[in-house]
GROMACS .gro file of C-alpha atoms in nm:
model
  375
    1ILE     CA    1  -1.797   0.209   1.093
    2PRO     CA    2  -2.077   0.471   1.122
    3PHE     CA    3  -1.834   0.715   1.286
    4PHE     CA    4  -1.571   0.692   1.013
    5ILE     CA    5  -1.830   0.704   0.733
    6TYR     CA    6  -1.998   1.010   0.884
    7ALA     CA    7  -1.669   1.194   0.943
    8GLY     CA    8  -1.555   1.116   0.588
    9THR     CA    9  -1.885   1.238   0.442
   10LEU     CA   10  -1.860   1.569   0.628
   11MET     CA   11  -1.501   1.624   0.512
   12GLU     CA   12  -1.585   1.520   0.155
   13HIS     CA   13  -1.860   1.781   0.122
   14SER     CA   14  -1.667   2.058   0.296
   15GLY     CA   15  -1.442   2.139  -0.002
   16ILE     CA   16  -1.149   1.958   0.156
   17SER     CA   17  -1.051   1.786  -0.171
   18LYS     CA   18  -0.961   2.120  -0.336
   19CYS     CA   19  -0.744   2.218  -0.037
   20LEU     CA   20  -0.558   1.886  -0.061
   21ILE     CA   21  -0.504   1.919  -0.436
   22ASP     CA   22  -0.377   2.279  -0.403
   23TRP     CA   23  -0.141   2.174  -0.124
   24ILE     CA   24   0.005   1.883  -0.321
   25ARG     CA   25   0.033   2.100  -0.634
   26GLY     CA   26   0.227   2.360  -0.437
   27ILE     CA   27   0.476   2.099  -0.313
   28ILE     CA   28   0.528   1.919  -0.645
   29GLY     CA   29   0.575   2.235  -0.848
   30ARG     CA   30   0.599   2.242  -1.224
   31VAL     CA   31   0.710   1.900  -1.349
   32ARG     CA   32   0.611   1.704  -1.654
   33GLY     CA   33   0.303   1.493  -1.595
   34SER     CA   34   0.238   1.680  -1.271
   35LEU     CA   35  -0.142   1.653  -1.290
   36GLY     CA   36  -0.123   1.274  -1.300
   37ILE     CA   37   0.107   1.275  -0.996
   38ILE     CA   38  -0.128   1.511  -0.814
   39CYS     CA   39  -0.421   1.280  -0.891
   40ILE     CA   40  -0.237   0.980  -0.744
   41LEU     CA   41  -0.122   1.160  -0.428
   42ALA     CA   42  -0.457   1.334  -0.377
   43SER     CA   43  -0.639   1.000  -0.393
   44MET     CA   44  -0.406   0.857  -0.129
   45ALA     CA   45  -0.449   1.164   0.091
   46PHE     CA   46  -0.826   1.174   0.050
   47GLY     CA   47  -0.846   0.806   0.135
   48VAL     CA   48  -0.717   0.893   0.480
   49LEU     CA   49  -1.027   1.107   0.531
   50THR     CA   50  -1.296   0.883   0.383
   51GLY     CA   51  -1.173   0.522   0.363
   52SER     CA   52  -1.403   0.480   0.061
   53ALA     CA   53  -1.315   0.416  -0.303
   54MET     CA   54  -1.637   0.568  -0.435
   55ALA     CA   55  -1.603   0.884  -0.225
   56THR     CA   56  -1.242   0.922  -0.343
   57ILE     CA   57  -1.316   0.883  -0.713
   58SER     CA   58  -1.612   1.118  -0.687
   59ALA     CA   59  -1.435   1.397  -0.498
   60ILE     CA   60  -1.095   1.380  -0.670
   61GLY     CA   61  -1.231   1.290  -1.014
   62LYS     CA   62  -1.464   1.586  -1.035
   63MET     CA   63  -1.175   1.817  -0.944
   64MET     CA   64  -0.899   1.664  -1.156
   65SER     CA   65  -1.080   1.554  -1.472
   66PRO     CA   66  -1.147   1.906  -1.611
   67GLU     CA   67  -0.789   2.014  -1.532
   68MET     CA   68  -0.639   1.709  -1.702
   69ASP     CA   69  -0.866   1.765  -2.002
   70LYS     CA   70  -0.732   2.120  -2.037
   71GLU     CA   71  -0.372   1.991  -2.025
   72GLY     CA   72  -0.439   1.752  -2.314
   73TYR     CA   73  -0.453   1.426  -2.120
   74PRO     CA   74  -0.644   1.164  -2.324
   75ARG     CA   75  -0.985   1.111  -2.167
   76GLY     CA   76  -0.937   0.735  -2.168
   77TYR     CA   77  -0.614   0.774  -1.970
   78THR     CA   78  -0.775   1.017  -1.724
   79SER     CA   79  -1.060   0.773  -1.670
   80ALA     CA   80  -0.820   0.478  -1.624
   81LEU     CA   81  -0.604   0.674  -1.376
   82LEU     CA   82  -0.908   0.770  -1.168
   83ALA     CA   83  -1.026   0.407  -1.162
   84ALA     CA   84  -0.676   0.288  -1.068
   85THR     CA   85  -0.629   0.537  -0.785
   86CYS     CA   86  -0.975   0.532  -0.627
   87PHE     CA   87  -0.912   0.216  -0.424
   88LEU     CA   88  -0.598   0.366  -0.269
   89GLY     CA   89  -0.855   0.513  -0.030
   90ILE     CA   90  -0.924   0.158   0.088
   91LEU     CA   91  -0.558   0.057   0.126
   92ILE     CA   92  -0.466   0.372   0.321
   93PRO     CA   93  -0.629   0.359   0.668
   94PRO     CA   94  -0.878   0.420   0.812
   95SER     CA   95  -1.047   0.164   0.590
   96VAL     CA   96  -1.403   0.036   0.619
   97PRO     CA   97  -1.320  -0.298   0.449
   98GLY     CA   98  -1.032  -0.331   0.696
   99ILE     CA   99  -1.280  -0.300   0.983
  100MET     CA  100  -1.512  -0.552   0.816
  101TYR     CA  101  -1.228  -0.803   0.782
  102ALA     CA  102  -1.122  -0.751   1.143
  103LEU     CA  103  -1.479  -0.820   1.255
  104ALA     CA  104  -1.501  -1.134   1.041
  105SER     CA  105  -1.160  -1.272   1.139
  106GLY     CA  106  -1.112  -1.156   1.496
  107ALA     CA  107  -0.785  -0.984   1.400
  108LYS     CA  108  -0.682  -0.650   1.550
  109ILE     CA  109  -0.823  -0.360   1.345
  110SER     CA  110  -0.509  -0.146   1.366
  111GLU     CA  111  -0.291  -0.434   1.239
  112VAL     CA  112  -0.525  -0.503   0.947
  113TRP     CA  113  -0.512  -0.134   0.856
  114MET     CA  114  -0.132  -0.123   0.863
  115SER     CA  115  -0.098  -0.442   0.657
  116THR     CA  116  -0.222  -0.271   0.338
  117ILE     CA  117   0.001   0.039   0.355
  118GLY     CA  118   0.296  -0.145   0.194
  119PRO     CA  119   0.091  -0.257  -0.110
  120ALA     CA  120  -0.044   0.100  -0.142
  121PHE     CA  121   0.312   0.230  -0.184
  122ILE     CA  122   0.375  -0.031  -0.456
  123PHE     CA  123   0.065   0.087  -0.641
  124ALA     CA  124   0.170   0.453  -0.608
  125ALA     CA  125   0.529   0.390  -0.729
  126GLY     CA  126   0.407   0.188  -1.027
  127TYR     CA  127   0.153   0.455  -1.117
  128PHE     CA  128   0.422   0.725  -1.108
  129ILE     CA  129   0.628   0.528  -1.360
  130ILE     CA  130   0.329   0.465  -1.588
  131ASN     CA  131   0.229   0.833  -1.573
  132TYR     CA  132   0.577   0.943  -1.677
  133VAL     CA  133   0.609   0.690  -1.960
  134ARG     CA  134   0.257   0.751  -2.091
  135ILE     CA  135   0.229   1.129  -2.040
  136GLY     CA  136   0.527   1.299  -1.873
  137ARG     CA  137   0.800   1.217  -2.123
  138HIS     CA  138   0.586   1.343  -2.412
  139GLN     CA  139   0.526   1.683  -2.256
  140THR     CA  140   0.760   1.974  -2.319
  141LYS     CA  141   0.979   2.072  -2.029
  142PRO     CA  142   0.831   2.381  -1.861
  143GLU     CA  143   1.034   2.698  -1.878
  144LYS     CA  144   1.223   2.794  -1.566
  145LEU     CA  145   1.060   3.065  -1.363
  146ASP     CA  146   1.270   3.316  -1.173
  147ILE     CA  147   1.110   3.259  -0.832
  148HIS     CA  148   1.308   3.322  -0.517
  149PHE     CA  149   1.319   3.059  -0.248
  150ALA     CA  150   1.138   3.288  -0.005
  151ASP     CA  151   0.847   3.336  -0.248
  152ARG     CA  152   0.832   2.960  -0.310
  153ALA     CA  153   0.830   2.888   0.063
  154LYS     CA  154   0.561   3.151   0.116
  155GLU     CA  155   0.343   2.988  -0.153
  156ILE     CA  156   0.383   2.642   0.001
  157GLY     CA  157   0.315   2.784   0.347
  158ARG     CA  158  -0.007   2.948   0.229
  159SER     CA  159  -0.138   2.625   0.074
  160THR     CA  160  -0.035   2.432   0.385
  161ILE     CA  161  -0.237   2.666   0.608
  162TYR     CA  162  -0.549   2.603   0.398
  163ALA     CA  163  -0.479   2.226   0.409
  164VAL     CA  164  -0.431   2.214   0.788
  165PRO     CA  165  -0.794   2.106   0.858
  166ALA     CA  166  -0.748   1.807   0.625
  167LEU     CA  167  -0.404   1.723   0.765
  168LEU     CA  168  -0.531   1.730   1.123
  169MET     CA  169  -0.776   1.445   1.061
  170PRO     CA  170  -0.513   1.167   1.023
  171ILE     CA  171  -0.313   1.316   1.310
  172ILE     CA  172  -0.619   1.291   1.533
  173ILE     CA  173  -0.701   0.934   1.422
  174TYR     CA  174  -0.352   0.781   1.424
  175GLY     CA  175  -0.217   0.988   1.711
  176SER     CA  176  -0.501   0.890   1.942
  177ILE     CA  177  -0.490   0.520   1.845
  178TYR     CA  178  -0.115   0.457   1.837
  179GLY     CA  179  -0.049   0.703   2.118
  180GLY     CA  180  -0.261   0.481   2.341
  181LEU     CA  181  -0.512   0.757   2.412
  182CYS     CA  182  -0.819   0.570   2.287
  183THR     CA  183  -0.945   0.268   2.095
  184VAL     CA  184  -1.024   0.258   1.723
  185THR     CA  185  -1.396   0.307   1.795
  186GLU     CA  186  -1.328   0.605   2.022
  187ALA     CA  187  -1.094   0.753   1.758
  188GLY     CA  188  -1.378   0.726   1.507
  189ALA     CA  189  -1.606   0.916   1.744
  190VAL     CA  190  -1.341   1.186   1.796
  191SER     CA  191  -1.290   1.225   1.420
  192CYS     CA  192  -1.667   1.251   1.382
  193VAL     CA  193  -1.685   1.534   1.635
  194TYR     CA  194  -1.396   1.707   1.456
  195GLY     CA  195  -1.577   1.672   1.121
  196ILE     CA  196  -1.893   1.830   1.265
  197LEU     CA  197  -1.699   2.121   1.420
  198TYR     CA  198  -1.509   2.180   1.094
  199PHE     CA  199  -1.830   2.169   0.888
  200PHE     CA  200  -2.007   2.433   1.097
  201ALA     CA  201  -1.696   2.649   1.136
  202LEU     CA  202  -1.651   2.654   0.759
  203ARG     CA  203  -2.019   2.735   0.709
  204LEU     CA  204  -1.978   3.040   0.933
  205ILE     CA  205  -1.656   3.155   0.763
  206ASP     CA  206  -1.729   3.080   0.397
  207ARG     CA  207  -2.076   2.939   0.330
  208SER     CA  208  -2.016   2.927  -0.049
  209ARG     CA  209  -1.774   2.634  -0.006
  210ILE     CA  210  -2.048   2.416   0.145
  211LYS     CA  211  -2.246   2.257  -0.139
  212VAL     CA  212  -2.482   2.040   0.067
  213THR     CA  213  -2.671   2.085   0.392
  214PHE     CA  214  -2.573   1.925   0.720
  215TRP     CA  215  -2.883   1.705   0.713
  216LYS     CA  216  -2.798   1.593   0.359
  217CYS     CA  217  -2.458   1.477   0.488
  218CYS     CA  218  -2.638   1.287   0.764
  219ALA     CA  219  -2.863   1.120   0.505
  220ILE     CA  220  -2.569   1.023   0.281
  221ALA     CA  221  -2.372   0.878   0.572
  222GLY     CA  222  -2.682   0.700   0.702
  223ALA     CA  223  -2.749   0.538   0.365
  224SER     CA  224  -2.389   0.416   0.337
  225THR     CA  225  -2.396   0.278   0.692
  226ALA     CA  226  -2.730   0.106   0.630
  227THR     CA  227  -2.593  -0.061   0.317
  228ILE     CA  228  -2.297  -0.202   0.507
  229GLY     CA  229  -2.525  -0.304   0.795
  230LEU     CA  230  -2.752  -0.498   0.560
  231LEU     CA  231  -2.450  -0.666   0.399
  232ASN     CA  232  -2.329  -0.764   0.744
  233ALA     CA  233  -2.668  -0.903   0.845
  234PHE     CA  234  -2.735  -1.106   0.531
  235SER     CA  235  -2.377  -1.234   0.502
  236ALA     CA  236  -2.404  -1.358   0.864
  237VAL     CA  237  -2.718  -1.549   0.766
  238ALA     CA  238  -2.550  -1.684   0.452
  239GLY     CA  239  -2.245  -1.788   0.655
  240LYS     CA  240  -2.465  -1.970   0.908
  241VAL     CA  241  -2.648  -2.152   0.628
  242MET     CA  242  -2.315  -2.255   0.469
  243THR     CA  243  -2.193  -2.388   0.804
  244LEU     CA  244  -2.515  -2.585   0.876
  245ALA     CA  245  -2.518  -2.722   0.519
  246GLY     CA  246  -2.159  -2.843   0.559
  247ILE     CA  247  -2.023  -2.621   0.281
  248SER     CA  248  -1.738  -2.486   0.495
  249ASN     CA  249  -1.626  -2.837   0.598
  250PHE     CA  250  -1.660  -2.959   0.239
  251LEU     CA  251  -1.451  -2.669   0.109
  252SER     CA  252  -1.185  -2.722   0.374
  253THR     CA  253  -1.165  -3.094   0.296
  254LEU     CA  254  -1.157  -3.029  -0.079
  255ILE     CA  255  -0.868  -2.786  -0.047
  256THR     CA  256  -0.660  -2.988   0.199
  257GLU     CA  257  -0.702  -3.312  -0.001
  258ASN     CA  258  -0.625  -3.160  -0.343
  259ILE     CA  259  -0.372  -2.890  -0.255
  260ALA     CA  260  -0.064  -3.031  -0.089
  261SER     CA  261   0.146  -2.716  -0.054
  262LYS     CA  262   0.123  -2.364   0.085
  263ALA     CA  263   0.226  -2.227  -0.257
  264GLY     CA  264  -0.065  -2.405  -0.425
  265PHE     CA  265  -0.308  -2.269  -0.166
  266LEU     CA  266  -0.179  -1.913  -0.208
  267LEU     CA  267  -0.214  -1.939  -0.585
  268MET     CA  268  -0.568  -2.073  -0.548
  269ILE     CA  269  -0.690  -1.798  -0.315
  270ASN     CA  270  -0.534  -1.524  -0.527
  271LEU     CA  271  -0.710  -1.650  -0.839
  272LEU     CA  272  -1.034  -1.690  -0.644
  273PHE     CA  273  -1.026  -1.344  -0.484
  274LEU     CA  274  -0.917  -1.172  -0.805
  275PHE     CA  275  -1.206  -1.338  -0.989
  276MET     CA  276  -1.456  -1.250  -0.716
  277GLY     CA  277  -1.331  -0.892  -0.712
  278THR     CA  278  -1.453  -0.847  -1.069
  279PHE     CA  279  -1.809  -0.943  -0.974
  280MET     CA  280  -1.878  -0.894  -0.602
  281ASP     CA  281  -1.876  -0.610  -0.353
  282ILE     CA  282  -1.561  -0.608  -0.140
  283ASN     CA  283  -1.742  -0.600   0.194
  284ALA     CA  284  -1.977  -0.885   0.099
  285THR     CA  285  -1.683  -1.097  -0.020
  286ILE     CA  286  -1.491  -1.033   0.302
  287LEU     CA  287  -1.784  -1.133   0.522
  288ILE     CA  288  -1.869  -1.448   0.324
  289MET     CA  289  -1.525  -1.584   0.235
  290THR     CA  290  -1.326  -1.507   0.550
  291PRO     CA  291  -1.503  -1.762   0.775
  292LEU     CA  292  -1.473  -2.024   0.499
  293LEU     CA  293  -1.108  -1.989   0.402
  294LEU     CA  294  -0.926  -1.833   0.700
  295PRO     CA  295  -0.926  -2.157   0.907
  296VAL     CA  296  -0.774  -2.343   0.611
  297ALA     CA  297  -0.516  -2.066   0.560
  298GLN     CA  298  -0.409  -2.094   0.923
  299THR     CA  299  -0.336  -2.466   0.877
  300TYR     CA  300  -0.076  -2.361   0.618
  301GLY     CA  301   0.082  -2.115   0.862
  302ILE     CA  302  -0.072  -1.802   0.708
  303THR     CA  303  -0.158  -1.546   0.974
  304PRO     CA  304  -0.502  -1.379   0.976
  305VAL     CA  305  -0.347  -1.036   0.908
  306HIS     CA  306  -0.147  -1.162   0.606
  307PHE     CA  307  -0.453  -1.342   0.473
  308GLY     CA  308  -0.654  -1.020   0.511
  309ALA     CA  309  -0.393  -0.819   0.321
  310ILE     CA  310  -0.405  -1.070   0.033
  311LEU     CA  311  -0.785  -1.062   0.028
  312ILE     CA  312  -0.818  -0.681   0.036
  313VAL     CA  313  -0.546  -0.615  -0.225
  314ASN     CA  314  -0.701  -0.867  -0.466
  315MET     CA  315  -1.046  -0.720  -0.420
  316CYS     CA  316  -0.911  -0.369  -0.481
  317VAL     CA  317  -0.761  -0.477  -0.814
  318GLY     CA  318  -1.109  -0.603  -0.898
  319PHE     CA  319  -1.225  -0.237  -0.901
  320LEU     CA  320  -1.013  -0.204  -1.216
  321THR     CA  321  -1.068  -0.541  -1.381
  322PRO     CA  322  -1.352  -0.607  -1.632
  323PRO     CA  323  -1.621  -0.722  -1.671
  324PHE     CA  324  -1.773  -0.560  -1.361
  325ALA     CA  325  -1.498  -0.305  -1.279
  326VAL     CA  326  -1.691  -0.065  -1.057
  327GLY     CA  327  -1.413   0.193  -1.072
  328ILE     CA  328  -1.411   0.199  -1.452
  329PHE     CA  329  -1.788   0.238  -1.480
  330VAL     CA  330  -1.781   0.539  -1.247
  331SER     CA  331  -1.467   0.699  -1.394
  332THR     CA  332  -1.593   0.682  -1.752
  333LYS     CA  333  -1.888   0.900  -1.656
  334ILE     CA  334  -1.670   1.148  -1.467
  335ALA     CA  335  -1.410   1.178  -1.745
  336ASN     CA  336  -1.661   1.154  -2.036
  337SER     CA  337  -1.472   0.856  -2.178
  338THR     CA  338  -1.585   0.523  -2.321
  339PHE     CA  339  -1.553   0.185  -2.154
  340GLY     CA  340  -1.327   0.051  -2.433
  341GLU     CA  341  -1.087   0.348  -2.421
  342THR     CA  342  -1.060   0.322  -2.043
  343VAL     CA  343  -0.994  -0.053  -2.044
  344ARG     CA  344  -0.714  -0.014  -2.303
  345GLU     CA  345  -0.547   0.256  -2.095
  346ALA     CA  346  -0.600   0.057  -1.775
  347VAL     CA  347  -0.395  -0.248  -1.884
  348PRO     CA  348  -0.061  -0.113  -1.747
  349PHE     CA  349  -0.233  -0.025  -1.419
  350MET     CA  350  -0.365  -0.382  -1.397
  351GLY     CA  351  -0.004  -0.498  -1.438
  352VAL     CA  352   0.095  -0.291  -1.133
  353GLY     CA  353  -0.196  -0.450  -0.946
  354LEU     CA  354  -0.067  -0.800  -1.025
  355LEU     CA  355   0.280  -0.697  -0.904
  356ALA     CA  356   0.130  -0.566  -0.579
  357ILE     CA  357  -0.059  -0.895  -0.534
  358MET     CA  358   0.262  -1.097  -0.587
  359VAL     CA  359   0.463  -0.892  -0.337
  360THR     CA  360   0.182  -0.902  -0.079
  361THR     CA  361   0.149  -1.280  -0.118
  362LEU     CA  362   0.514  -1.382  -0.136
  363CYS     CA  363   0.668  -1.126   0.102
  364PRO     CA  364   0.479  -1.136   0.433
  365GLY     CA  365   0.779  -0.967   0.594
  366TYR     CA  366   0.714  -0.657   0.382
  367VAL     CA  367   0.353  -0.651   0.504
  368ASP     CA  368   0.458  -0.706   0.867
  369PHE     CA  369   0.718  -0.427   0.852
  370PHE     CA  370   0.452  -0.155   0.857
  371ILE     CA  371   0.263  -0.332   1.136
  372ARG     CA  372   0.580  -0.344   1.350
  373LEU     CA  373   0.659   0.017   1.258
  374PHE     CA  374   0.342   0.142   1.427
  375SER     CA  375   0.309  -0.122   1.698
   0.00000   0.00000   0.00000
């Protein structure tokens, strides 16, 4: 966890978000509602580097919000889109909550990571449709520009060259893990070394792109790691207390005696996790609830990886769901919107979230497909 957090912090403060946005803009071209599409894809791409919802909404939001404001996007919609896309950084690996769940459940980290890729694609596809219906179809069709294919290819090639440092990070992480070269922990260490080398190389080449010092990055990463470490420590104590007090056995007995079917259990845990996602931190929920409910889930034939996918997807939707809605509170400040405007615009995005939860819950084969694909 410290390795991935540190590497993501270095990449976040090295101006990598602008390179990603320029690269995606160059590929998409001039289409209606293009800025909304760029925001969605950039959040997914940046999630590969950081694995953090807050880092994603901060880096991408500060870049995209002024541009979307200039294009006439309603501020409430911009705020809602940022809140809806920020947690894609959790669903696209490497993911810190995925590591936390693997630690709590004993599941394989790489399988937990892959289990949330399918739901991430559902979110992205639904967001594309919403963006077109809400914004794209109301915009005038851009005039055709007489640009030769060679010039277009040259433009894409130039933006790709600048984006290479960002694109190399996932290649290093996934290539080393799934190529059998190293473990997940070792891949985190390698990505950390790469982040340090990139940071100092960029500082030598173009110091103006570095907005914070190296030691400031260390402090930011250290604070984030300490927060997760404290959550881990206290949740372990809370879990031990619950076990000694008989709460886990009581909960297991209560569920098995009152819920007679797998369908009823799945409905119960979805409602529970969705509710908890609106109030609690995702990592704390994972560490507290996994030891309590996973053994019961396994009695119904639910695998630990499938259970983890359900838990993480539900908690991600909680970033967007009032009353707590961490994503909305942050995005309203970035986009200079109000809470009410953002919530109204976020309703369709919540609908996509419910669809993603249903597919993740009812179609374990869809979740397993991506695990088998990279196994």
